[in-house]
Amino acid sequence: MLSPPAVPLPPAFDRVLRDYEAAWRDGDGARLAALFTEDGFAIQSGSPMRRGRAAIAGGITGPGGALQLTAYAYASSGDVGYIVGGYRYPNSRGPGGRFEVALRAGPDGRWLIAADLDNSGR
């Protein structure tokens, strides 16, 4: 099955994905966790569920490679939103994995990840 077409994101949502890619590539758990709400969830294929910034940061043990995140859909209403998309690495074959990030705007208006769910299956 082919992936849906990519959609452009508003700059604030795009920043979340680009910052995620950079932190993942560098293996910087603290920087990645800072993209999440204090009580955020990271639910990744093959890994235990992690809740909270400390647990999310602790789940990063080294550089993760040149992750590429592509958005297929997004929406927001008030201070909540989501992005549905796909992920892959430059040398990946096939469509790669899928993800959904649930977003919540912080008190300063900056969008943070409340939940990151990914699925590496086809």
CSV table of N, CA and C in Angstrom, one decimal:
chain,number,residue,atom,x,y,z
A,1,MET,N,0.8,-1.2,0.0
A,1,MET,CA,0.0,0.0,0.0
A,1,MET,C,0.9,1.2,0.0
A,2,LEU,N,0.5,2.2,-0.8
A,2,LEU,CA,1.3,3.4,-0.9
A,2,LEU,C,0.9,4.4,0.2
A,3,SER,N,1.8,5.2,0.6
A,3,SER,CA,1.5,6.2,1.6
A,3,SER,C,0.7,7.3,1.0
A,4,PRO,N,-0.1,8.0,1.8
A,4,PRO,CA,-0.9,9.1,1.3
A,4,PRO,C,0.0,10.3,0.9
A,5,PRO,N,-0.4,11.2,0.1
A,5,PRO,CA,0.4,12.3,-0.2
A,5,PRO,C,0.8,13.2,1.0
A,6,ALA,N,2.0,13.7,1.0
A,6,ALA,CA,2.4,14.6,2.0
A,6,ALA,C,1.6,15.9,2.0
A,7,VAL,N,1.4,16.5,3.2
A,7,VAL,CA,0.7,17.8,3.2
A,7,VAL,C,1.7,18.8,3.9
A,8,PRO,N,1.7,20.1,3.5
A,8,PRO,CA,2.5,21.1,4.2
A,8,PRO,C,1.8,21.4,5.6
A,9,LEU,N,2.6,21.6,6.5
A,9,LEU,CA,2.2,22.0,7.9
A,9,LEU,C,2.3,23.4,8.2
A,10,PRO,N,1.5,24.0,9.1
A,10,PRO,CA,1.7,25.3,9.6
A,10,PRO,C,3.1,25.3,10.2
A,11,PRO,N,3.8,26.5,10.2
A,11,PRO,CA,5.1,26.5,10.8
A,11,PRO,C,5.3,26.0,12.2
A,12,ALA,N,4.3,26.3,13.1
A,12,ALA,CA,4.4,25.8,14.5
A,12,ALA,C,4.4,24.3,14.6
A,13,PHE,N,3.6,23.6,13.7
A,13,PHE,CA,3.5,22.2,13.7
A,13,PHE,C,4.7,21.6,13.1
A,14,ASP,N,5.2,22.2,12.0
A,14,ASP,CA,6.4,21.8,11.3
A,14,ASP,C,7.6,21.8,12.2
A,15,ARG,N,7.7,22.9,13.0
A,15,ARG,CA,8.8,23.0,14.0
A,15,ARG,C,8.8,21.8,14.9
A,16,VAL,N,7.7,21.3,15.4
A,16,VAL,CA,7.7,20.1,16.2
A,16,VAL,C,8.4,18.9,15.5
A,17,LEU,N,8.0,18.7,14.3
A,17,LEU,CA,8.6,17.5,13.6
A,17,LEU,C,10.1,17.7,13.3
A,18,ARG,N,10.5,18.9,12.8
A,18,ARG,CA,11.9,19.1,12.5
A,18,ARG,C,12.7,19.1,13.8
A,19,ASP,N,12.2,19.6,14.9
A,19,ASP,CA,13.0,19.5,16.2
A,19,ASP,C,13.1,18.1,16.6
A,20,TYR,N,12.0,17.3,16.4
A,20,TYR,CA,12.0,15.9,16.8
A,20,TYR,C,13.1,15.1,16.0
A,21,GLU,N,13.1,15.4,14.7
A,21,GLU,CA,14.1,14.7,13.8
A,21,GLU,C,15.5,15.1,14.3
A,22,ALA,N,15.8,16.3,14.6
A,22,ALA,CA,17.2,16.7,15.0
A,22,ALA,C,17.6,16.1,16.3
A,23,ALA,N,16.7,16.1,17.3
A,23,ALA,CA,17.0,15.5,18.6
A,23,ALA,C,17.2,14.0,18.5
A,24,TRP,N,16.3,13.3,17.7
A,24,TRP,CA,16.5,11.9,17.5
A,24,TRP,C,17.8,11.6,16.8
A,25,ARG,N,18.1,12.3,15.7
A,25,ARG,CA,19.4,12.1,15.0
A,25,ARG,C,20.6,12.2,15.9
A,26,ASP,N,20.5,13.2,16.8
A,26,ASP,CA,21.7,13.5,17.7
A,26,ASP,C,21.7,12.6,18.9
A,27,GLY,N,20.6,11.8,19.2
A,27,GLY,CA,20.5,11.0,20.4
A,27,GLY,C,20.4,11.9,21.6
A,28,ASP,N,19.8,13.0,21.5
A,28,ASP,CA,19.7,14.0,22.6
A,28,ASP,C,18.3,13.8,23.3
A,29,GLY,N,18.3,12.9,24.3
A,29,GLY,CA,17.1,12.6,25.0
A,29,GLY,C,16.5,13.7,25.7
A,30,ALA,N,17.3,14.6,26.3
A,30,ALA,CA,16.7,15.8,27.0
A,30,ALA,C,16.1,16.7,26.1
A,31,ARG,N,16.7,16.9,24.9
A,31,ARG,CA,16.1,17.8,23.9
A,31,ARG,C,14.9,17.2,23.3
A,32,LEU,N,14.8,15.9,23.1
A,32,LEU,CA,13.6,15.3,22.6
A,32,LEU,C,12.5,15.4,23.6
A,33,ALA,N,12.8,15.1,24.9
A,33,ALA,CA,11.8,15.1,25.9
A,33,ALA,C,11.2,16.5,26.1
A,34,ALA,N,12.0,17.6,25.9
A,34,ALA,CA,11.6,18.9,26.0
A,34,ALA,C,10.5,19.3,25.0
A,35,LEU,N,10.3,18.5,24.0
A,35,LEU,CA,9.3,18.7,23.0
A,35,LEU,C,7.9,18.2,23.5
A,36,PHE,N,7.9,17.4,24.6
A,36,PHE,CA,6.7,16.8,25.1
A,36,PHE,C,6.2,17.7,26.3
A,37,THR,N,4.9,17.5,26.6
A,37,THR,CA,4.3,18.0,27.8
A,37,THR,C,5.0,17.3,29.0
A,38,GLU,N,4.9,17.9,30.2
A,38,GLU,CA,5.5,17.3,31.3
A,38,GLU,C,5.0,15.8,31.5
A,39,ASP,N,3.7,15.6,31.2
A,39,ASP,CA,3.1,14.3,31.4
A,39,ASP,C,2.9,13.5,30.1
A,40,GLY,N,3.6,13.9,29.1
A,40,GLY,CA,3.5,13.3,27.8
A,40,GLY,C,3.8,11.8,27.7
A,41,PHE,N,3.3,11.1,26.7
A,41,PHE,CA,3.5,9.7,26.5
A,41,PHE,C,4.3,9.5,25.2
A,42,ALA,N,5.3,8.5,25.2
A,42,ALA,CA,5.9,8.1,24.1
A,42,ALA,C,5.6,6.6,24.0
A,43,ILE,N,4.9,6.2,22.9
A,43,ILE,CA,4.5,4.8,22.7
A,43,ILE,C,5.1,4.4,21.4
A,44,GLN,N,6.2,3.6,21.4
A,44,GLN,CA,6.9,3.3,20.2
A,44,GLN,C,7.0,1.8,20.1
A,45,SER,N,6.9,1.3,18.8
A,45,SER,CA,6.9,-0.1,18.5
A,45,SER,C,8.1,-0.8,19.2
A,46,GLY,N,7.9,-1.9,19.9
A,46,GLY,CA,9.1,-2.6,20.4
A,46,GLY,C,9.7,-2.0,21.7
A,47,SER,N,9.1,-1.0,22.2
A,47,SER,CA,9.6,-0.3,23.4
A,47,SER,C,8.6,-0.2,24.5
A,48,PRO,N,9.0,-0.2,25.7
A,48,PRO,CA,7.9,0.0,26.8
A,48,PRO,C,7.3,1.4,26.7
A,49,MET,N,6.1,1.6,27.1
A,49,MET,CA,5.4,2.9,27.1
A,49,MET,C,6.2,3.8,28.1
A,50,ARG,N,6.4,5.0,27.7
A,50,ARG,CA,7.1,5.9,28.6
A,50,ARG,C,6.2,7.1,28.8
A,51,ARG,N,6.1,7.5,30.1
A,51,ARG,CA,5.3,8.7,30.4
A,51,ARG,C,6.2,9.7,31.2
A,52,GLY,N,6.1,11.0,30.8
A,52,GLY,CA,6.9,12.0,31.5
A,52,GLY,C,8.2,12.3,30.8
A,53,ARG,N,8.7,13.5,31.0
A,53,ARG,CA,9.9,13.9,30.3
A,53,ARG,C,11.1,13.0,30.7
A,54,ALA,N,11.2,12.7,32.0
A,54,ALA,CA,12.4,12.0,32.5
A,54,ALA,C,12.4,10.6,31.8
A,55,ALA,N,11.3,9.9,31.8
A,55,ALA,CA,11.2,8.6,31.2
A,55,ALA,C,11.5,8.6,29.7
A,56,ILE,N,10.9,9.6,29.0
A,56,ILE,CA,11.1,9.8,27.6
A,56,ILE,C,12.6,10.0,27.3
A,57,ALA,N,13.2,10.9,28.0
A,57,ALA,CA,14.7,11.2,27.9
A,57,ALA,C,15.5,10.0,28.1
A,58,GLY,N,15.1,9.2,29.1
A,58,GLY,CA,15.9,8.0,29.4
A,58,GLY,C,15.8,6.9,28.4
A,59,GLY,N,14.8,7.0,27.5
A,59,GLY,CA,14.6,6.0,26.5
A,59,GLY,C,15.5,6.2,25.3
A,60,ILE,N,16.2,7.3,25.2
A,60,ILE,CA,17.1,7.6,24.1
A,60,ILE,C,18.5,7.2,24.6
A,61,THR,N,19.1,6.2,24.0
A,61,THR,CA,20.4,5.7,24.4
A,61,THR,C,21.6,6.1,23.5
A,62,GLY,N,21.3,6.7,22.4
A,62,GLY,CA,22.3,7.1,21.4
A,62,GLY,C,21.7,7.6,20.2
A,63,PRO,N,22.5,8.1,19.3
A,63,PRO,CA,22.0,8.7,18.0
A,63,PRO,C,21.1,7.7,17.3
A,64,GLY,N,20.0,8.3,16.8
A,64,GLY,CA,19.0,7.4,16.2
A,64,GLY,C,19.0,7.4,14.7
A,65,GLY,N,19.9,8.1,14.1
A,65,GLY,CA,19.9,8.2,12.6
A,65,GLY,C,19.1,9.3,12.0
A,66,ALA,N,19.2,9.4,10.7
A,66,ALA,CA,18.6,10.5,10.0
A,66,ALA,C,17.1,10.3,9.8
A,67,LEU,N,16.3,10.3,10.8
A,67,LEU,CA,14.9,10.1,10.8
A,67,LEU,C,14.2,11.2,9.9
A,68,GLN,N,13.3,10.7,9.0
A,68,GLN,CA,12.6,11.6,8.2
A,68,GLN,C,11.1,11.5,8.5
A,69,LEU,N,10.5,12.6,8.9
A,69,LEU,CA,9.0,12.6,9.3
A,69,LEU,C,8.3,13.4,8.2
A,70,THR,N,7.2,12.8,7.7
A,70,THR,CA,6.3,13.4,6.7
A,70,THR,C,4.9,13.4,7.2
A,71,ALA,N,4.3,14.5,7.1
A,71,ALA,CA,2.9,14.7,7.5
A,71,ALA,C,1.9,14.3,6.4
A,72,TYR,N,0.9,13.6,6.8
A,72,TYR,CA,-0.2,13.2,5.8
A,72,TYR,C,-1.5,14.0,6.1
A,73,ALA,N,-1.7,14.3,7.4
A,73,ALA,CA,-2.9,15.1,7.8
A,73,ALA,C,-2.6,15.8,9.1
A,74,TYR,N,-3.3,16.8,9.4
A,74,TYR,CA,-3.2,17.5,10.7
A,74,TYR,C,-4.5,18.3,10.9
A,75,ALA,N,-4.7,18.7,12.2
A,75,ALA,CA,-5.8,19.5,12.5
A,75,ALA,C,-5.5,20.1,13.9
A,76,SER,N,-6.2,21.2,14.2
A,76,SER,CA,-6.1,21.8,15.5
A,76,SER,C,-7.4,22.5,15.8
A,77,SER,N,-7.7,22.6,17.1
A,77,SER,CA,-8.9,23.3,17.6
A,77,SER,C,-8.5,23.9,18.9
A,78,GLY,N,-8.5,25.2,19.1
A,78,GLY,CA,-8.1,25.7,20.4
A,78,GLY,C,-6.7,25.3,20.7
A,79,ASP,N,-6.5,24.7,21.9
A,79,ASP,CA,-5.1,24.4,22.3
A,79,ASP,C,-4.8,22.9,22.1
A,80,VAL,N,-5.5,22.2,21.3
A,80,VAL,CA,-5.2,20.8,21.0
A,80,VAL,C,-5.1,20.6,19.5
A,81,GLY,N,-4.3,19.6,19.1
A,81,GLY,CA,-4.2,19.3,17.7
A,81,GLY,C,-3.5,17.9,17.5
A,82,TYR,N,-3.3,17.5,16.3
A,82,TYR,CA,-2.7,16.3,16.0
A,82,TYR,C,-2.0,16.4,14.6
A,83,ILE,N,-1.0,15.5,14.4
A,83,ILE,CA,-0.4,15.2,13.1
A,83,ILE,C,-0.4,13.7,12.9
A,84,VAL,N,-0.8,13.3,11.7
A,84,VAL,CA,-0.7,11.9,11.3
A,84,VAL,C,0.3,11.9,10.2
A,85,GLY,N,1.3,10.9,10.3
A,85,GLY,CA,2.3,10.9,9.2
A,85,GLY,C,3.0,9.6,9.1
A,86,GLY,N,4.1,9.6,8.4
A,86,GLY,CA,4.9,8.5,8.2
A,86,GLY,C,6.4,8.8,8.5
A,87,TYR,N,7.1,7.8,8.8
A,87,TYR,CA,8.6,8.0,9.1
A,87,TYR,C,9.4,7.0,8.4
A,88,ARG,N,10.6,7.4,8.1
A,88,ARG,CA,11.5,6.5,7.4
A,88,ARG,C,12.9,7.0,7.6
A,89,TYR,N,13.9,6.2,7.2
A,89,TYR,CA,15.3,6.6,7.1
A,89,TYR,C,15.7,6.7,5.7
A,90,PRO,N,16.8,7.4,5.4
A,90,PRO,CA,17.2,7.5,3.9
A,90,PRO,C,17.4,6.2,3.2
A,91,ASN,N,17.8,5.2,3.9
A,91,ASN,CA,18.1,3.9,3.2
A,91,ASN,C,16.9,2.9,3.3
A,92,SER,N,15.8,3.4,3.9
A,92,SER,CA,14.7,2.5,4.1
A,92,SER,C,14.1,2.1,2.7
A,93,ARG,N,13.6,0.8,2.7
A,93,ARG,CA,12.8,0.3,1.5
A,93,ARG,C,11.4,0.3,1.9
A,94,GLY,N,10.5,0.6,1.0
A,94,GLY,CA,9.1,0.6,1.2
A,94,GLY,C,8.7,1.9,1.9
A,95,PRO,N,7.4,1.9,2.4
A,95,PRO,CA,6.8,3.1,3.0
A,95,PRO,C,7.3,3.5,4.4
A,96,GLY,N,7.9,2.6,5.1
A,96,GLY,CA,8.4,2.9,6.4
A,96,GLY,C,7.3,2.8,7.5
A,97,GLY,N,7.4,3.4,8.6
A,97,GLY,CA,6.4,3.3,9.6
A,97,GLY,C,5.4,4.5,9.6
A,98,ARG,N,4.5,4.4,10.6
A,98,ARG,CA,3.5,5.5,10.7
A,98,ARG,C,3.5,6.0,12.1
A,99,PHE,N,3.0,7.3,12.2
A,99,PHE,CA,2.9,7.9,13.5
A,99,PHE,C,1.7,8.8,13.7
A,100,GLU,N,1.4,9.0,14.9
A,100,GLU,CA,0.4,10.1,15.2
A,100,GLU,C,1.0,10.8,16.4
A,101,VAL,N,1.0,12.1,16.4
A,101,VAL,CA,1.4,12.9,17.6
A,101,VAL,C,0.2,13.7,17.9
A,102,ALA,N,-0.2,13.6,19.2
A,102,ALA,CA,-1.3,14.4,19.7
A,102,ALA,C,-0.6,15.6,20.4
A,103,LEU,N,-1.1,16.8,20.1
A,103,LEU,CA,-0.4,18.1,20.5
A,103,LEU,C,-1.3,18.9,21.4
A,104,ARG,N,-0.6,19.6,22.3
A,104,ARG,CA,-1.3,20.5,23.2
A,104,ARG,C,-0.4,21.8,23.3
A,105,ALA,N,-1.1,22.9,23.1
A,105,ALA,CA,-0.3,24.2,23.2
A,105,ALA,C,0.0,24.5,24.7
A,106,GLY,N,1.2,24.8,25.0
A,106,GLY,CA,1.6,25.2,26.3
A,106,GLY,C,1.1,26.6,26.7
A,107,PRO,N,1.3,27.0,27.9
A,107,PRO,CA,0.9,28.4,28.3
A,107,PRO,C,1.5,29.5,27.5
A,108,ASP,N,2.6,29.3,26.9
A,108,ASP,CA,3.3,30.3,26.1
A,108,ASP,C,2.8,30.2,24.6
A,109,GLY,N,1.9,29.2,24.3
A,109,GLY,CA,1.4,29.0,22.9
A,109,GLY,C,2.2,28.1,22.1
A,110,ARG,N,3.4,27.6,22.6
A,110,ARG,CA,4.2,26.7,21.9
A,110,ARG,C,3.6,25.3,21.9
A,111,TRP,N,3.5,24.6,20.7
A,111,TRP,CA,2.9,23.3,20.6
A,111,TRP,C,3.9,22.3,21.2
A,112,LEU,N,3.4,21.4,22.0
A,112,LEU,CA,4.1,20.3,22.6
A,112,LEU,C,3.4,19.0,22.4
A,113,ILE,N,4.2,17.9,22.4
A,113,ILE,CA,3.6,16.6,22.1
A,113,ILE,C,3.1,16.0,23.4
A,114,ALA,N,1.8,15.7,23.4
A,114,ALA,CA,1.1,15.1,24.6
A,114,ALA,C,1.2,13.6,24.4
A,115,ALA,N,1.2,13.1,23.2
A,115,ALA,CA,1.4,11.6,23.0
A,115,ALA,C,2.0,11.4,21.6
A,116,ASP,N,3.0,10.5,21.6
A,116,ASP,CA,3.6,10.1,20.3
A,116,ASP,C,3.4,8.6,20.2
A,117,LEU,N,2.6,8.2,19.2
A,117,LEU,CA,2.4,6.8,19.0
A,117,LEU,C,2.9,6.5,17.6
A,118,ASP,N,3.8,5.4,17.6
A,118,ASP,CA,4.2,5.0,16.3
A,118,ASP,C,4.1,3.5,16.1
A,119,ASN,N,4.1,3.1,14.8
A,119,ASN,CA,3.8,1.8,14.4
A,119,ASN,C,4.8,1.5,13.3
A,120,SER,N,5.7,0.6,13.5
A,120,SER,CA,6.7,0.2,12.5
A,120,SER,C,6.2,-0.8,11.6
A,121,GLY,N,5.1,-1.4,11.8
A,121,GLY,CA,4.5,-2.4,10.9
A,121,GLY,C,4.0,-1.9,9.6
A,122,ARG,N,3.9,-2.8,8.7
A,122,ARG,CA,3.4,-2.4,7.4
A,122,ARG,C,1.9,-2.2,7.4
